[in-house]
Amino acid sequence: MAFKIRTKLIIAFFAIIFPFLIIVGGIAVYNQNEIRKSTHMMNAITKEMAIVSQMQILIGRVLMPANDYIITGDKKYIEEFRISARGLEKEMNEVETILVPAGILLSEEKGIIKDFKIAWQNIKEISSKIFSIKDPVGSFDAAKLMKEMDYKWGYPVIERFKRWHEIDKIEYRTAIE
């Protein structure tokens, strides 16, 4: 069957264009998939950073009522501690229900969570000891407990959260690239 020249030119044109379109389409689909994965990863890291920041703030807030109680002896700080403790435990539950099951945590981040749980248990225990002191103003025992709570358990875990932020920044940069 003899084709006219116009038909032969159209067939030759499409024979060149179709493979090119298939290759370009494959590259476009691949790039779209990579962009979607990166966006999903950036969203997960952003949520993780927000939770870690909130926990870092709350650990600082939970230390303050016991310290203020030692300074003033005012019982209102006991309730303030309870409120801050509930917020901190809520954030800790978010870590356990959102971040851990998602499988996005590195082993170092899991270690930070473990250290945080240990520190939190000690902070709660020491705070209850401080709040059980009848007259904490000027008390040497209360000051000793405060020092242990702040410098042995509170601030080291806050520093560990700073390390978590550094890890997240690296992960975020990688996802953006």
JSON list of N, CA and C in Angstrom, two decimals, residues 7 12 21-22 38 61 73 77 80 85-86 93-96 108 111 132 154 158-159 170-171:
[
{"chain": "A", "resi": 7, "resn": "THR", "atom": "N", "xyz": [1.23, 11.76, 4.29]},
{"chain": "A", "resi": 7, "resn": "THR", "atom": "CA", "xyz": [1.00, 10.73, 5.28]},
{"chain": "A", "resi": 7, "resn": "THR", "atom": "C", "xyz": [2.32, 10.23, 5.84]},
{"chain": "A", "resi": 12, "resn": "ALA", "atom": "N", "xyz": [6.24, 10.04, 10.24]},
{"chain": "A", "resi": 12, "resn": "ALA", "atom": "CA", "xyz": [7.62, 10.30, 10.68]},
{"chain": "A", "resi": 12, "resn": "ALA", "atom": "C", "xyz": [7.64, 11.31, 11.83]},
{"chain": "A", "resi": 21, "resn": "LEU", "atom": "N", "xyz": [7.58, 12.60, 23.95]},
{"chain": "A", "resi": 21, "resn": "LEU", "atom": "CA", "xyz": [6.51, 12.89, 24.89]},
{"chain": "A", "resi": 21, "resn": "LEU", "atom": "C", "xyz": [6.45, 11.84, 26.00]},
{"chain": "A", "resi": 22, "resn": "ILE", "atom": "N", "xyz": [6.69, 10.60, 25.68]},
{"chain": "A", "resi": 22, "resn": "ILE", "atom": "CA", "xyz": [6.68, 9.54, 26.70]},
{"chain": "A", "resi": 22, "resn": "ILE", "atom": "C", "xyz": [7.82, 9.75, 27.69]},
{"chain": "A", "resi": 38, "resn": "SER", "atom": "N", "xyz": [8.56, 14.93, 49.17]},
{"chain": "A", "resi": 38, "resn": "SER", "atom": "CA", "xyz": [9.29, 15.97, 49.91]},
{"chain": "A", "resi": 38, "resn": "SER", "atom": "C", "xyz": [8.34, 16.87, 50.69]},
{"chain": "A", "resi": 61, "resn": "ARG", "atom": "N", "xyz": [8.11, 25.72, 81.73]},
{"chain": "A", "resi": 61, "resn": "ARG", "atom": "CA", "xyz": [6.97, 26.23, 82.49]},
{"chain": "A", "resi": 61, "resn": "ARG", "atom": "C", "xyz": [6.65, 25.36, 83.70]},
{"chain": "A", "resi": 73, "resn": "GLY", "atom": "N", "xyz": [6.10, 30.86, 98.94]},
{"chain": "A", "resi": 73, "resn": "GLY", "atom": "CA", "xyz": [5.34, 30.03, 99.86]},
{"chain": "A", "resi": 73, "resn": "GLY", "atom": "C", "xyz": [3.85, 30.02, 99.56]},
{"chain": "A", "resi": 77, "resn": "TYR", "atom": "N", "xyz": [0.66, 28.07, 93.47]},
{"chain": "A", "resi": 77, "resn": "TYR", "atom": "CA", "xyz": [1.60, 27.50, 92.51]},
{"chain": "A", "resi": 77, "resn": "TYR", "atom": "C", "xyz": [1.46, 25.99, 92.38]},
{"chain": "A", "resi": 80, "resn": "GLU", "atom": "N", "xyz": [-1.01, 25.69, 89.61]},
{"chain": "A", "resi": 80, "resn": "GLU", "atom": "CA", "xyz": [-0.33, 26.10, 88.38]},
{"chain": "A", "resi": 80, "resn": "GLU", "atom": "C", "xyz": [0.56, 24.96, 87.86]},
{"chain": "A", "resi": 85, "resn": "ALA", "atom": "N", "xyz": [1.59, 20.58, 84.12]},
{"chain": "A", "resi": 85, "resn": "ALA", "atom": "CA", "xyz": [1.89, 19.14, 84.01]},
{"chain": "A", "resi": 85, "resn": "ALA", "atom": "C", "xyz": [0.92, 18.46, 83.06]},
{"chain": "A", "resi": 86, "resn": "ARG", "atom": "N", "xyz": [-0.36, 18.83, 83.13]},
{"chain": "A", "resi": 86, "resn": "ARG", "atom": "CA", "xyz": [-1.34, 18.24, 82.20]},
{"chain": "A", "resi": 86, "resn": "ARG", "atom": "C", "xyz": [-1.01, 18.60, 80.75]},
{"chain": "A", "resi": 93, "resn": "ASN", "atom": "N", "xyz": [1.84, 12.64, 75.07]},
{"chain": "A", "resi": 93, "resn": "ASN", "atom": "CA", "xyz": [0.93, 11.69, 74.42]},
{"chain": "A", "resi": 93, "resn": "ASN", "atom": "C", "xyz": [0.91, 11.91, 72.92]},
{"chain": "A", "resi": 94, "resn": "GLU", "atom": "N", "xyz": [0.99, 13.17, 72.47]},
{"chain": "A", "resi": 94, "resn": "GLU", "atom": "CA", "xyz": [1.04, 13.45, 71.04]},
{"chain": "A", "resi": 94, "resn": "GLU", "atom": "C", "xyz": [2.30, 12.84, 70.42]},
{"chain": "A", "resi": 95, "resn": "VAL", "atom": "N", "xyz": [3.40, 12.95, 71.13]},
{"chain": "A", "resi": 95, "resn": "VAL", "atom": "CA", "xyz": [4.64, 12.35, 70.62]},
{"chain": "A", "resi": 95, "resn": "VAL", "atom": "C", "xyz": [4.45, 10.84, 70.46]},
{"chain": "A", "resi": 96, "resn": "GLU", "atom": "N", "xyz": [3.84, 10.23, 71.47]},
{"chain": "A", "resi": 96, "resn": "GLU", "atom": "CA", "xyz": [3.67, 8.78, 71.44]},
{"chain": "A", "resi": 96, "resn": "GLU", "atom": "C", "xyz": [2.60, 8.33, 70.46]},
{"chain": "A", "resi": 108, "resn": "GLU", "atom": "N", "xyz": [18.32, 8.60, 67.72]},
{"chain": "A", "resi": 108, "resn": "GLU", "atom": "CA", "xyz": [18.73, 9.65, 68.66]},
{"chain": "A", "resi": 108, "resn": "GLU", "atom": "C", "xyz": [17.50, 10.38, 69.22]},
{"chain": "A", "resi": 111, "resn": "GLY", "atom": "N", "xyz": [15.92, 8.28, 71.77]},
{"chain": "A", "resi": 111, "resn": "GLY", "atom": "CA", "xyz": [16.70, 8.39, 73.01]},
{"chain": "A", "resi": 111, "resn": "GLY", "atom": "C", "xyz": [16.35, 9.65, 73.78]},
{"chain": "A", "resi": 132, "resn": "SER", "atom": "N", "xyz": [5.28, 19.64, 99.31]},
{"chain": "A", "resi": 132, "resn": "SER", "atom": "CA", "xyz": [4.91, 19.09, 100.62]},
{"chain": "A", "resi": 132, "resn": "SER", "atom": "C", "xyz": [5.61, 19.81, 101.77]},
{"chain": "A", "resi": 154, "resn": "GLY", "atom": "N", "xyz": [15.77, 19.25, 84.68]},
{"chain": "A", "resi": 154, "resn": "GLY", "atom": "CA", "xyz": [15.05, 20.17, 83.79]},
{"chain": "A", "resi": 154, "resn": "GLY", "atom": "C", "xyz": [15.86, 20.70, 82.63]},
{"chain": "A", "resi": 158, "resn": "ILE", "atom": "N", "xyz": [16.01, 20.08, 78.33]},
{"chain": "A", "resi": 158, "resn": "ILE", "atom": "CA", "xyz": [15.77, 21.19, 77.41]},
{"chain": "A", "resi": 158, "resn": "ILE", "atom": "C", "xyz": [16.92, 21.27, 76.40]},
{"chain": "A", "resi": 159, "resn": "GLU", "atom": "N", "xyz": [18.14, 21.07, 76.85]},
{"chain": "A", "resi": 159, "resn": "GLU", "atom": "CA", "xyz": [19.30, 21.05, 75.94]},
{"chain": "A", "resi": 159, "resn": "GLU", "atom": "C", "xyz": [19.20, 19.88, 74.96]},
{"chain": "A", "resi": 170, "resn": "ILE", "atom": "N", "xyz": [18.35, 19.66, 59.83]},
{"chain": "A", "resi": 170, "resn": "ILE", "atom": "CA", "xyz": [19.07, 18.91, 58.80]},
{"chain": "A", "resi": 170, "resn": "ILE", "atom": "C", "xyz": [18.09, 18.13, 57.94]},
{"chain": "A", "resi": 171, "resn": "GLU", "atom": "N", "xyz": [17.13, 17.45, 58.59]},
{"chain": "A", "resi": 171, "resn": "GLU", "atom": "CA", "xyz": [16.12, 16.69, 57.84]},
{"chain": "A", "resi": 171, "resn": "GLU", "atom": "C", "xyz": [15.29, 17.62, 56.95]}
]
